[in-house]
Coordinates of C-alpha atoms in Angstrom, one line a residue:
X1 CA 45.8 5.0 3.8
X2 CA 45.7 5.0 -0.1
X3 CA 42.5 5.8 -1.8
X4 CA 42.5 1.8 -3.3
X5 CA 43.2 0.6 0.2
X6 CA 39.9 2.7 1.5
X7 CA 38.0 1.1 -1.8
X8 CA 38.8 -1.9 -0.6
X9 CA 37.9 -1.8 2.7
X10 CA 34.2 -0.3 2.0
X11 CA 33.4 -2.7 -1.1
X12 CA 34.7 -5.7 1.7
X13 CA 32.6 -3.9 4.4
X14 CA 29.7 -3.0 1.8
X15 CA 30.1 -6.9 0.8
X16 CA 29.7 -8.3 3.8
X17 CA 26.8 -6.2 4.9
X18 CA 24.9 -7.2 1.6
X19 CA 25.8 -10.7 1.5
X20 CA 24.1 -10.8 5.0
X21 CA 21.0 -10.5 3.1
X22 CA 21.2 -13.5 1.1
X23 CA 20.4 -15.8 4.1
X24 CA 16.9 -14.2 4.8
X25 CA 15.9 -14.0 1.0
X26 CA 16.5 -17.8 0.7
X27 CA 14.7 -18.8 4.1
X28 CA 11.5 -16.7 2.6
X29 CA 11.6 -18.4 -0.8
X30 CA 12.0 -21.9 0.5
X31 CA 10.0 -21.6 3.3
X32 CA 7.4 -20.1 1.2
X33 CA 6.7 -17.9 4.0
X34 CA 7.3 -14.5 5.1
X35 CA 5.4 -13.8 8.1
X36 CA 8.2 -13.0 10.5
X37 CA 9.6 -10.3 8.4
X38 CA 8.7 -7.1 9.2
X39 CA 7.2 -4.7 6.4
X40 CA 8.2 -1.3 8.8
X41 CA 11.4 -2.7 9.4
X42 CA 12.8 -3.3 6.3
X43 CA 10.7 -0.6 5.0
X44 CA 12.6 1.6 7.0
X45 CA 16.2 0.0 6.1
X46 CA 15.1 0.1 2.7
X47 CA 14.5 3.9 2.9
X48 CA 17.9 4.2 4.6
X49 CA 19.8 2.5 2.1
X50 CA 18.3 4.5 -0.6
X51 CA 19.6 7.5 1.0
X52 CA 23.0 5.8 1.6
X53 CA 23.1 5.2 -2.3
X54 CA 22.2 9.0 -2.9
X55 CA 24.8 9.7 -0.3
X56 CA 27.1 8.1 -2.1
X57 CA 26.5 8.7 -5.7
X58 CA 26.7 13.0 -4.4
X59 CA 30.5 12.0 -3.3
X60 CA 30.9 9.4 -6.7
X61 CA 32.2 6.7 -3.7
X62 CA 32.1 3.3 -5.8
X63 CA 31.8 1.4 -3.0
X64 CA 28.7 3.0 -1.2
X65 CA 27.3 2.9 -4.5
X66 CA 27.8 -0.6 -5.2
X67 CA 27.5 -1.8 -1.6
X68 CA 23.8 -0.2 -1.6
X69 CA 22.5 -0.6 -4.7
X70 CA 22.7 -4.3 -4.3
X71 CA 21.4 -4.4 -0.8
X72 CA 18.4 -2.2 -1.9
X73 CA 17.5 -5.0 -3.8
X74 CA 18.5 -7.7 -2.2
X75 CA 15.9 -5.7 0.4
X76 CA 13.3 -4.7 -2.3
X77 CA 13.4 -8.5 -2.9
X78 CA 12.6 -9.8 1.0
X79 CA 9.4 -7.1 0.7
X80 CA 8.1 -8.6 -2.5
X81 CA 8.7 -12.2 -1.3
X82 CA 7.1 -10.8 1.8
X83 CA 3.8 -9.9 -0.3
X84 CA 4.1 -12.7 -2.5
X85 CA 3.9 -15.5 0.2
X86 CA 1.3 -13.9 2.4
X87 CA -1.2 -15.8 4.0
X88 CA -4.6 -15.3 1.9
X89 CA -8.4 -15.5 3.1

């Protein structure tokens, strides 16, 4: 396969996977709630996905790069939703 053909495929696989996000983020915000989101879970993924963006970034693949930076935040975000519509005493 050509190089563009193999960009292609990760920035539609990277897409995919990120866009997968999007669902969960707008649940939390219009439910207000949070409180079936894990924080170890995506904790966890989050760490993961940072590493995946180093990863990529040491081979300069544009895809991993782009494909993780925007689910690190899209995961960053679910966290700080998290937090922001906990339950208070």
């Amino acid at each position: 396969m050509e190089t563009i053909d193999l960009d292609l495929l990760g920035l539609a696989a990277g897409g995919l996977t990120t866009v997968s996000f999007v669902p969960q983020v707008l649940k939390i915000w219009r439910s207000k709630s949070g409180q079936d989101v894990s924080y170890g879970m995506f904790a966890l993924f989050s760490a993961g996905v940072g590493l995946w963006l180093l990863y990529g970034y040491l081979l300069d693949a544009k895809p991993i790069i782009v494909a993780n930076a925007v689910t690190l935040c899209l995961a960053l975000v679910v966290i700080a939703l998290k937090y922001h519509y906990r339950p208070r005493a």
